Coordinates of C-alpha atoms and ligand atoms in Angstrom, one line a residue:
X1 CA -37.7 -8.8 74.4
X2 CA -40.3 -9.4 77.3
X3 CA -43.4 -9.2 74.9
X4 CA -44.6 -12.3 72.7
X5 CA -45.4 -9.9 69.8
X6 CA -45.1 -6.2 68.2
X7 CA -47.8 -4.1 69.4
X8 CA -51.0 -2.8 67.6
X9 CA -49.0 0.1 67.2
X10 CA -45.7 -1.3 65.7
X11 CA -47.8 -3.4 63.6
X12 CA -49.9 -0.5 62.3
X13 CA -46.9 1.7 61.6
X14 CA -44.8 -0.9 59.7
X15 CA -48.2 -1.8 57.6
X16 CA -49.2 1.6 56.8
X17 CA -45.9 3.2 56.1
X18 CA -43.5 0.5 55.2
X19 CA -41.0 1.2 58.0
X20 CA -40.8 1.3 61.7
X21 CA -37.9 2.8 64.1
X22 CA -37.0 0.8 66.9
X23 CA -35.8 3.7 69.5
X24 CA -32.6 2.8 71.6
X25 CA -32.0 -0.5 70.3
X26 CA -28.3 -0.2 70.8
X27 CA -26.7 0.6 74.1
X28 CA -23.8 3.5 74.4
X29 CA -21.2 0.9 74.7
X30 CA -22.4 -1.0 71.5
X31 CA -22.3 2.4 69.4
X32 CA -19.0 3.4 70.7
X33 CA -17.5 -0.2 69.8
X34 CA -18.9 0.0 66.1
X35 CA -17.8 3.9 65.7
X36 CA -14.5 2.9 66.7
X37 CA -14.2 -0.1 64.2
X38 CA -15.5 2.2 61.4
X39 CA -13.0 4.8 62.6
X40 CA -9.9 2.5 62.8
X41 CA -10.8 0.5 59.4
X42 CA -12.0 3.4 57.2
X43 CA -14.3 0.6 55.5
X44 CA -17.7 1.0 54.3
X45 CA -18.7 -2.4 52.6
X46 CA -17.9 -5.8 52.8
X47 CA -17.9 -5.4 56.6
X48 CA -18.0 -9.1 58.0
X49 CA -14.5 -9.7 55.9
X50 CA -13.0 -7.3 58.4
X51 CA -10.0 -9.1 60.4
X52 CA -10.8 -10.3 63.8
X53 CA -11.3 -8.6 66.5
X54 CA -12.7 -5.7 64.1
X55 CA -15.2 -7.8 62.5
X56 CA -16.8 -9.0 65.8
X57 CA -19.0 -6.4 66.7
X58 CA -20.4 -6.4 63.1
X59 CA -21.0 -10.0 63.2
X60 CA -22.8 -9.6 66.4
X61 CA -25.2 -7.2 65.1
X62 CA -26.3 -10.3 62.8
X63 CA -28.0 -11.9 65.9
X64 CA -28.5 -8.9 67.9
X65 CA -32.0 -9.8 69.8
X66 CA -33.7 -6.8 69.1
X67 CA -32.9 -7.5 65.4
X68 CA -34.3 -11.2 65.5
X69 CA -37.2 -10.2 67.5
X70 CA -38.6 -8.3 65.3
X71 CA -37.5 -9.8 61.9
X72 CA -39.3 -13.0 63.5
X73 CA -42.2 -11.3 62.9
X74 CA -42.0 -9.1 60.1
X75 CA -39.9 -11.2 57.6
X76 CA -40.9 -14.4 59.1
X77 CA -38.7 -17.2 61.1
X78 CA -35.6 -18.5 59.1
X79 CA -34.8 -15.2 57.5
X80 CA -31.5 -15.0 56.1
X81 CA -28.7 -12.1 55.3
X82 CA -28.9 -11.5 51.7
X83 CA -25.8 -8.9 51.4
X84 CA -22.6 -8.0 53.1
X85 CA -23.6 -5.0 55.7
X86 CA -22.5 -2.0 54.5
X87 CA -22.4 1.9 55.6
X88 CA -24.9 4.1 54.0
X89 CA -22.5 7.1 52.9
X90 CA -21.2 9.1 50.3
X91 CA -18.8 6.2 49.1
X92 CA -21.7 3.9 48.6
X93 CA -24.4 6.0 47.6
X94 CA -24.4 8.7 44.8
X95 CA -26.5 11.9 46.2
X96 CA -29.6 12.9 44.2
X97 CA -29.4 9.6 42.0
X98 CA -32.7 8.3 40.9
X99 CA -34.9 6.6 43.8
X100 CA -34.6 2.7 43.8
X101 CA -37.2 0.3 44.8
X102 CA -41.4 0.5 45.0
X103 CA -44.0 -2.0 44.3
X104 CA -44.8 -1.4 40.4
X105 CA -43.9 -3.6 39.0
X106 CA -43.9 -6.2 41.6
X107 CA -40.8 -7.9 42.8
X108 CA -42.0 -10.7 44.8
X109 CA -38.5 -11.3 46.6
X110 CA -38.8 -8.0 48.2
X111 CA -42.7 -7.3 48.2
X112 CA -44.9 -7.2 51.0
X113 CA -47.9 -9.6 51.6
X114 CA -50.2 -9.7 54.1
X115 CA -53.5 -11.5 54.7
X116 CA -55.7 -12.8 57.4
X117 CA -53.1 -11.8 60.2
X118 CA -50.1 -13.3 58.3
X119 CA -47.3 -10.7 57.1
X120 CA -44.2 -11.4 55.2
X121 CA -42.1 -8.4 54.0
X122 CA -39.6 -11.0 52.0
X123 CA -36.9 -8.4 52.1
X124 CA -36.2 -6.1 55.0
X125 CA -33.2 -3.4 55.4
X126 CA -32.3 -3.1 59.0
X127 CA -30.0 -0.1 59.7
X128 CA -28.5 0.9 62.6
X129 CA -27.9 4.2 63.6
X130 CA -24.4 5.1 65.1
X131 CA -24.9 8.7 64.7
X132 CA -27.9 11.2 64.9
X133 CA -29.5 12.1 62.0
X134 CA -31.3 15.6 62.2
X135 CA -34.4 16.8 60.1
X136 CA -32.8 18.9 57.2
X137 CA -29.5 16.6 57.4
X138 CA -30.4 14.8 54.1
X139 CA -28.7 11.4 53.6
X140 CA -31.2 8.4 53.5
X141 CA -34.6 9.0 52.3
X142 CA -37.7 7.2 51.2
X143 CA -41.2 7.4 50.1
X144 CA -43.5 6.2 53.0
X145 CA -46.4 3.7 51.7
X146 CA -44.7 2.9 48.5
X147 CA -44.4 -0.7 49.6
X148 CA -48.1 -1.0 48.9
X149 CA -48.4 1.2 45.7
X150 CA -49.9 0.0 42.7
X151 CA -49.2 2.5 40.3
X152 CA -46.0 2.7 38.5
X153 CA -43.8 5.4 40.1
X154 CA -43.9 8.9 38.2
X155 CA -40.8 9.7 36.1
X156 CA -40.2 13.0 37.9
X157 CA -40.6 11.5 41.5
X158 CA -37.7 8.9 40.6
X159 CA -35.6 11.6 39.3
X160 CA -36.4 14.3 41.9
X161 CA -37.5 16.9 39.6
X162 CA -40.5 16.9 41.8
X163 CA -40.6 15.2 45.2
X164 CA -44.2 15.5 45.2
X165 CA -44.3 16.3 48.9
X166 CA -44.1 12.5 49.5
X167 CA -40.5 11.9 49.7
X168 CA -39.3 11.6 53.7
X169 CA -36.0 11.9 55.0
X170 CA -35.7 10.0 58.6
X171 CA -34.9 11.4 62.0
X172 CA -32.7 9.3 63.9
X173 CA -31.1 9.3 66.9
X174 CA -27.7 7.0 67.7
X175 CA -29.1 3.7 68.8
X176 CA -32.2 3.6 66.7
X177 CA -32.9 0.6 64.6
X178 CA -34.6 1.4 61.3
X179 CA -36.5 -1.3 59.5
X180 CA -37.2 -0.6 56.1
X181 CA -39.7 -2.7 54.2
X182 CA -37.7 -4.0 50.9
X183 CA -40.1 -3.0 48.7
X184 CA -40.1 1.1 49.8
X185 CA -38.9 3.5 47.4
X186 CA -35.6 4.8 48.7
X187 CA -33.1 7.1 47.7
X188 CA -29.9 9.1 48.9
X189 CA -29.9 12.8 49.3
X190 CA -26.4 15.1 49.9
X191 CA -25.6 14.8 53.5
X192 CA -25.0 18.0 55.5
X193 CA -25.1 16.9 58.8
X194 CA -22.3 18.1 61.4
X195 CA -20.9 14.6 61.8
X196 CA -20.1 11.9 59.2
X197 CA -23.2 9.9 58.5
X198 CA -23.2 6.7 60.1
X199 CA -26.3 4.2 59.0
X200 CA -25.2 0.6 59.1
X201 CA -27.6 -1.3 56.8
X202 CA -27.9 -5.1 56.7
X203 CA -30.2 -6.5 54.2
X204 CA -32.4 -9.7 55.1
X205 CA -34.7 -11.8 53.4
X206 CA -37.0 -14.3 53.6
X207 CA -36.1 -18.0 54.0
X208 CA -36.8 -18.9 50.5
X209 CA -36.0 -15.9 48.8
X210 CA -33.3 -16.1 45.9
X211 CA -31.9 -12.5 45.4
X212 CA -28.1 -11.9 45.9
X213 CA -25.5 -14.3 45.5
X214 CA -22.9 -14.6 48.6
X215 CA -19.0 -13.9 48.1
X216 CA -17.7 -17.1 48.6
X217 CA -15.6 -19.1 45.8
X218 CA -18.1 -22.0 45.2
X219 CA -20.5 -19.0 43.9
X220 CA -17.9 -18.4 41.1
X221 CA -18.2 -22.2 39.8
X222 CA -19.9 -22.6 36.5
X223 CA -22.7 -25.4 37.3
X224 CA -23.2 -26.3 33.5
X225 CA -22.7 -29.8 33.6
X226 CA -21.2 -31.9 30.9
X227 CA -24.1 -33.9 30.0
X228 CA -25.8 -30.9 29.0
X229 CA -23.3 -30.0 26.6
X230 CA -25.3 -31.3 23.7
X231 CA -28.4 -29.7 24.6
X232 CA -29.8 -26.2 23.1
X233 CA -28.6 -22.9 25.0
X234 CA -32.2 -22.0 25.8
X235 CA -32.7 -25.8 27.3
X236 CA -29.3 -25.2 29.2
X237 CA -30.8 -22.0 30.6
X238 CA -34.1 -23.5 31.6
X239 CA -31.8 -26.1 33.9
X240 CA -30.1 -23.3 35.7
X241 CA -29.1 -24.0 39.5
X242 CA -30.0 -20.8 41.4
X243 CA -27.6 -19.0 43.9
X244 CA -24.4 -18.9 41.9
X245 CA -22.9 -15.6 40.3
X246 CA -23.7 -16.8 36.9
X247 CA -27.2 -17.3 37.3
X248 CA -27.8 -14.3 39.3
X249 CA -30.0 -13.0 38.1
X250 CA -31.4 -15.8 36.3
X251 CA -31.1 -16.1 32.6
X252 CA -34.0 -14.6 30.6
X253 CA -36.0 -16.6 27.7
X254 CA -38.0 -14.2 25.7
X255 CA -41.0 -16.2 24.1
X256 CA -43.5 -15.2 21.6
X257 CA -45.8 -18.4 21.6
X258 CA -43.7 -19.9 18.4
X259 CA -40.2 -19.0 19.5
X260 CA -38.1 -19.2 22.5
X261 CA -34.7 -17.2 22.5
X262 CA -32.4 -16.9 25.3
X263 CA -30.9 -13.2 25.2
X264 CA -28.1 -11.6 26.7
X265 CA -29.9 -9.2 28.9
X266 CA -30.8 -10.5 32.2
X267 CA -34.2 -8.3 32.5
X268 CA -37.5 -9.5 33.7
X269 CA -39.6 -10.7 30.7
X270 CA -43.1 -10.8 32.1
X271 CA -45.8 -10.4 29.5
X272 CA -49.2 -9.2 30.6
X273 CA -52.4 -8.5 29.3
X274 CA -52.8 -4.4 29.3
X275 CA -51.2 -1.9 27.4
X276 CA -51.0 1.5 29.5
X277 CA -53.0 4.1 27.4
X278 CA -51.0 6.9 26.6
X279 CA -54.1 9.1 25.7
X280 CA -55.7 8.8 28.7
X281 CA -56.7 12.0 30.4
X282 CA -55.5 11.2 33.8
X283 CA -52.5 12.9 35.0
X284 CA -50.4 10.0 36.2
X285 CA -48.6 12.0 38.9
X286 CA -52.2 12.4 40.6
X287 CA -53.1 9.0 40.1
X288 CA -49.8 7.7 41.8
X289 CA -50.4 10.2 44.9
X290 CA -53.9 9.1 45.2
X291 CA -53.3 5.5 45.3
X292 CA -50.2 6.1 47.4
X293 CA -51.7 8.7 50.2
X294 CA -55.4 8.0 50.0
X295 CA -56.0 11.9 49.4
X296 CA -55.2 14.5 46.3
X297 CA -54.5 18.0 46.4
X298 CA -55.5 20.2 43.4
X299 CA -54.0 23.5 43.3
X300 CA -55.6 26.9 42.0
X301 CA -59.0 25.5 41.0
X302 CA -60.9 28.6 42.2
X303 CA -59.7 32.3 40.8
X304 CA -59.5 35.4 43.2
X305 CA -63.2 36.8 42.1
X306 CA -64.8 33.3 42.7
X307 CA -62.9 33.2 46.1
X308 CA -64.4 36.9 47.0
X309 CA -67.9 35.7 45.8
X310 CA -67.6 32.8 47.9
X311 CA -66.3 34.6 51.1
X312 CA -68.7 37.4 50.7
X313 CA -71.6 34.9 50.7
X314 CA -70.5 33.2 53.9
X315 CA -69.9 36.7 55.7
X316 CA -73.5 37.8 54.5
X317 CA -74.8 34.8 56.2
X318 CA -72.5 34.4 59.2
X319 CA -75.5 34.8 61.6
X320 CA -77.1 31.5 60.1
X321 CA -73.4 29.6 61.4
X322 CA -74.4 27.1 63.9
X323 CA -72.0 25.6 66.5
X324 CA -72.0 21.9 66.1
X325 CA -70.4 19.5 68.5
X326 CA -66.9 19.3 69.9
X327 CA -65.0 16.4 68.3
X328 CA -61.9 15.9 69.9
X329 CA -63.3 12.7 71.8
X330 CA -61.2 12.9 74.8
X331 CA -58.2 14.0 72.9
X332 CA -55.4 16.2 74.6
X333 CA -54.1 17.5 71.1
X334 CA -57.3 17.9 69.5
X335 CA -59.7 19.7 72.4
X336 CA -61.5 23.1 71.7
X337 CA -64.6 24.4 71.2
X338 CA -67.6 23.2 68.6
X339 CA -66.9 23.2 65.2
X340 CA -69.2 26.1 63.8
X341 CA -70.9 25.0 60.5
X342 CA -72.7 26.7 57.9
X343 CA -75.4 24.4 55.6
X344 CA -77.9 25.0 53.0
X345 CA -75.0 26.8 50.6
X346 CA -76.6 25.7 47.4
X347 CA -79.9 27.0 48.6
X348 CA -78.9 30.4 49.7
X349 CA -80.7 33.4 47.8
X350 CA -79.0 34.4 44.4
X351 CA -76.4 35.9 43.9
X352 CA -75.0 34.2 47.0
X353 CA -75.7 30.7 45.7
X354 CA -73.9 31.1 42.8
X355 CA -70.1 30.7 44.0
X356 CA -71.1 27.3 45.7
X357 CA -73.5 25.8 42.7
X358 CA -70.2 26.3 40.7
X359 CA -68.7 23.9 42.8
X360 CA -71.2 21.2 41.6
X361 CA -70.4 19.0 38.2
X362 CA -67.2 21.3 37.8
X363 CA -65.4 19.7 34.8
X364 CA -62.1 19.8 36.9
X365 CA -63.8 18.0 39.8
X366 CA -66.0 15.5 37.9
X367 CA -63.2 14.3 35.9
X368 CA -61.3 13.2 39.0
X369 CA -64.5 11.9 40.4
X370 CA -65.1 9.7 37.6
X371 CA -61.4 8.2 37.6
X372 CA -61.6 7.7 40.9
X373 CA -64.9 5.7 41.5
X374 CA -66.6 5.8 38.0
X375 CA -69.5 7.8 36.8
X376 CA -72.6 7.7 38.6
X377 CA -71.4 9.6 41.9
X378 CA -73.6 12.0 43.8
X379 CA -73.6 14.6 46.6
X380 CA -75.5 15.5 49.6
X381 CA -75.5 19.2 50.4
X382 CA -72.3 21.5 50.7
X383 CA -71.3 22.5 54.3
X384 CA -68.9 25.5 55.3
X385 CA -66.4 24.6 58.0
X386 CA -65.9 27.9 59.9
X387 CA -63.8 27.1 63.0
X388 CA -62.6 29.8 64.8
X389 CA -59.1 29.6 67.1
X390 CA -59.4 27.4 69.8
X391 CA -61.9 25.2 67.8
X392 CA -61.4 21.9 68.8
X393 CA -60.0 19.2 66.3
X394 CA -62.3 16.1 64.8
X395 CA -60.6 12.8 65.8
X396 CA -59.1 10.7 63.1
X397 CA -61.9 8.2 62.2
X398 CA -62.4 5.4 59.3
X399 CA -59.9 3.1 58.1
X400 CA -59.4 0.2 55.7
X401 CA -59.5 -1.9 58.9
X402 CA -62.0 -3.2 59.7
X403 CA -63.4 -3.4 56.3
X404 CA -66.3 -1.6 55.0
X405 CA -66.9 -2.3 51.1
X406 CA -69.5 0.4 50.6
X407 CA -67.0 3.1 51.6
X408 CA -63.6 1.1 50.9
X409 CA -61.0 1.4 48.2
X410 CA -59.5 -1.0 45.6
X411 CA -57.0 -0.7 42.9
X412 CA -57.4 -3.3 40.0
X413 CA -56.4 -3.3 36.6
X414 CA -55.5 0.3 36.3
X415 CA -58.6 1.8 37.9
X416 CA -59.5 3.2 41.1
X417 CA -62.7 2.0 42.8
X418 CA -63.3 4.5 45.5
X419 CA -67.1 4.4 46.8
X420 CA -66.7 7.2 49.3
X421 CA -65.2 10.5 48.3
X422 CA -65.2 14.0 50.3
X423 CA -64.1 17.1 48.1
X424 CA -63.2 20.1 50.3
X425 CA -62.9 23.5 48.8
X426 CA -60.5 25.9 50.4
X427 CA -62.1 29.7 50.7
X428 CA -58.9 30.6 52.8
X429 CA -54.9 29.5 53.3
X430 CA -54.4 26.6 55.5
X431 CA -50.8 27.2 57.0
X432 CA -48.8 24.2 58.6
X433 CA -49.2 23.8 62.0
X434 CA -52.1 25.8 62.7
X435 CA -55.0 23.1 62.0
X436 CA -57.5 21.9 59.8
X437 CA -57.8 18.6 57.4
X438 CA -55.4 15.8 58.6
X439 CA -54.9 12.5 57.3
X440 CA -52.9 9.1 57.8
X441 CA -51.1 8.5 54.4
X442 CA -51.6 4.8 53.2
X443 CA -54.3 3.9 56.0
X444 CA -56.9 3.1 52.9
X445 CA -54.8 -0.1 52.7
X446 CA -54.1 -0.8 56.3
X447 CA -54.5 -4.3 57.5
X448 CA -54.2 -3.6 61.2
X449 CA -56.5 -1.5 63.7
X450 CA -56.0 2.5 64.0
X451 CA -54.4 2.8 67.0
X452 CA -56.0 4.9 70.0
X453 CA -52.8 7.5 70.1
X454 CA -53.3 8.0 65.9
X455 CA -57.0 8.8 66.6
X456 CA -56.3 11.3 69.3
X457 CA -53.4 12.3 67.7
X458 CA -51.8 12.3 71.0
X459 CA -49.4 9.5 69.9
X460 CA -49.6 9.7 66.4
X461 CA -45.8 7.7 65.6
X462 CA -45.1 10.4 62.9
X463 CA -47.8 9.2 60.6
X464 CA -50.6 12.1 60.7
X465 CA -50.5 14.5 57.8
X466 CA -51.8 18.1 57.7
X467 CA -51.5 19.2 54.1
X468 CA -50.7 22.9 53.6
X469 CA -53.3 24.5 51.2
X470 CA -54.0 28.1 49.8
X471 CA -57.2 29.4 49.1
X472 CA -58.8 28.0 45.8
X473 CA -57.1 24.4 46.2
X474 CA -59.2 21.6 46.2
X475 CA -58.5 18.2 48.5
X476 CA -60.0 15.2 47.6
X477 CA -60.0 12.3 50.3
X478 CA -61.1 8.9 50.3
X479 CA -64.0 9.4 52.9
X480 CA -64.3 6.0 54.7
X481 CA -61.0 4.4 53.4
X482 CA -58.4 6.7 54.4
X483 CA -58.0 7.7 58.1
X484 CA -58.8 11.7 58.4
X485 CA -59.9 14.0 60.8
X486 CA -58.8 17.6 61.6
X487 CA -56.3 18.8 63.6
X488 CA -57.3 21.9 66.2
X489 CA -57.7 25.4 64.7
X490 CA -55.1 27.7 65.9
X491 CA -55.2 30.0 63.3
X492 CA -56.7 33.7 64.4
X493 CA -58.3 33.8 61.3
X494 CA -61.2 31.6 61.0
X495 CA -61.4 28.3 58.7
X496 CA -63.3 28.6 55.6
X497 CA -63.7 25.2 53.5
X498 CA -66.5 23.9 51.9
X499 CA -67.2 20.3 52.2
X500 CA -68.9 17.9 49.8
X501 CA -69.4 14.0 50.4
X502 CA -70.0 12.1 47.3
X503 CA -71.3 8.6 47.4
X504 CA -70.9 6.2 44.3
X505 CA -73.0 4.6 42.3
X506 CA -73.0 1.3 44.1
X507 CA -73.6 2.0 47.3
X508 CA -76.0 4.3 49.6
X509 CA -75.0 5.7 52.8
X510 CA -78.1 7.9 53.7
X511 CA -81.6 6.3 54.0
X512 CA -84.1 8.0 51.6
X513 CA -87.7 7.3 50.9
X514 CA -86.9 4.1 48.8
X515 CA -85.6 2.4 52.2
X516 CA -89.5 1.7 53.1
X517 CA -90.6 -1.5 51.8
X518 CA -94.0 0.0 50.6
X519 CA -92.3 2.8 48.6
X520 CA -90.2 0.0 46.8
X521 CA -92.8 -2.5 46.4
X522 CA -96.1 -1.0 46.7
X523 CA -99.2 -3.5 47.4
X524 CA -96.7 -6.3 47.0
X525 CA -95.7 -6.0 50.6
X526 CA -99.3 -5.8 52.4
X527 CA -99.6 -8.0 55.2
X528 CA -96.0 -9.1 55.5
X529 CA -94.4 -10.1 58.5
X530 CA -91.5 -7.7 60.0
X531 CA -89.1 -10.6 59.1
X532 CA -90.3 -10.5 55.6
X533 CA -90.4 -6.6 55.6
X534 CA -86.7 -6.5 56.7
X535 CA -85.9 -8.1 53.3
X536 CA -88.3 -5.9 51.3
X537 CA -86.4 -2.7 52.2
X538 CA -84.5 -0.4 49.9
X539 CA -80.9 0.0 50.1
X540 CA -80.1 1.9 53.1
X541 CA -76.9 3.6 55.0
X542 CA -74.1 0.9 54.9
X543 CA -72.0 1.4 57.7
X544 CA -71.1 -2.0 59.7
X545 CA -73.4 -4.1 61.1
X546 CA -76.0 -2.8 63.4
X547 CA -77.9 0.3 61.8
X548 CA -80.6 -1.6 59.6
X549 CA -83.3 -4.2 60.8
X550 CA -81.9 -7.5 60.4
X551 CA -82.6 -11.2 60.6
X552 CA -81.2 -13.2 63.4
X553 CA -81.8 -16.9 64.0
X554 CA -82.3 -17.8 67.7
X555 CA -82.8 -21.6 68.8
X556 CA -84.0 -22.0 65.2
X557 CA -86.6 -19.3 65.1
X558 CA -86.2 -16.0 63.0
X559 CA -86.1 -12.7 64.8
X560 CA -85.7 -9.3 63.6
X561 CA -83.2 -7.0 65.4
X562 CA -83.8 -3.2 65.4
X563 CA -80.7 -2.8 67.9
X564 CA -79.0 0.3 66.9
X565 CA -75.1 0.3 67.5
X566 CA -72.7 3.3 67.5
X567 CA -72.4 3.9 64.0
X568 CA -74.6 6.6 62.7
X569 CA -77.8 5.7 61.1
X570 CA -80.3 6.8 58.7
X571 CA -83.7 8.3 60.0
X572 CA -85.5 5.8 57.9
X573 CA -84.4 2.8 60.0
X574 CA -87.1 1.9 62.4
X575 CA -86.3 1.3 66.0
X576 CA -89.3 -1.3 66.6
X577 CA -91.5 -3.5 64.4
X578 CA -92.9 -1.5 61.2
X579 CA -95.7 -4.5 60.4
X580 CA -99.3 -2.9 60.2
X581 CA -102.3 -4.9 61.4
Ligands
FE2_1 FE1 -65.0 11.9 58.2

């Protein structure tokens, strides 16, 4: 490899989605050699145990330069083989069996760790593609982003009763190397490709990870030593030596604070302090999807009559629609004409405001807002997005990196803390491929900067999703945490989406009268210096560094900077010293 490290695009993809496809990692000769071995031997497991020379190409892949280069960065130097390579096929997998993996409960030896630019995916499955896999062929499937899921996987998703639109079948070409995070939820669907499925899988783990025992004769040994003959079984269990067949998985000691008991089951025993509330009114599939993706779609919130009233009101005031900015920001894919907007929907004359006022404090919506970010959320106004065919998209924006707490997402102890949520009500259908809301699922947990190709959608790496919507559906998204925007509108029927931005109880995003020191404090601020007044302001728009007056120390002296950065700022932010003589 002629680079020192993975590109930001590659880091971002693995970090956000939990997988990376290295195109063309194998040359044609390698592919033919490996396929010939598999054809001749007919074996699909224990492939390192094949007799020479059949085993040679299988051994060569252990140290393939592409593999080593990537795993040094993803797993960490010193990574080791965990299990014998095997073919992923009908002989080794059961089509339609329950999905396996996921990050809740956490399995530290398989988990994904990231902090301050240090990353360890403690297990990675390296899958070499020896034959093409096309869309709809079936075979290997996974749930992207699930390596960072904090929420227990819903039963329906595990069993396949409901794929929740999150199960992804990889499209691969012969020669591709697919790297899968070990904590990614994955499964196997019925294979319907023309040729045999040829995915050759090697599982690697970090240098210290204890996961699978090897196959060697020494692993069969009983390591219980004589001197332990006179100690209790529980004591013997606590002294186990790792890495042998009989200690993998290790023994389980069940405790209650008074007794300790060795049980036959080797299931993990790991007490915690919380019990899931069976009486919660939260739909757990919704919670899982929200945490996994960073957005949520509710179906059929509006009925036909309500939709008709809302659309009629917009038709009636069509002449008030104003064409706003073109927002593709240099993207080829998103370029088009300016975005037509109709604001002031709550203030339309009666009865035309009625269908929009019903959207405010609606029980179905308000309940989601409460569990997503706690009570006390508030909205600004309602704006209808009325894009016409040829209208520009909106380049994708916002992300978890760089961090912006006032618009971020945190999951802790069963609660969602989302500080900025946008809700969009669909007044017309949004079919696939014709434009509209788009986002990067999982980007609310990104630790790498959004690549330019994702923002422009010109090189989106398959990470951008455009949800298919019906009139009456409502979309929630983590405005500020999740990377989102819109694809160019290609539908001859104009877009009709009503957008409502909610801010949490904890942060301001739009200025207001109380920003001014004299409104907040009265006479108390009379005669204060500019530096003092900068501290006496009320909560203002909180978007990165440069949008409020701030103190700086230069050569030991305090100065106030009013310099404004690129981010939007409230109209209350002064552009110069506000103190009065
Ligand atoms: Fe936005």
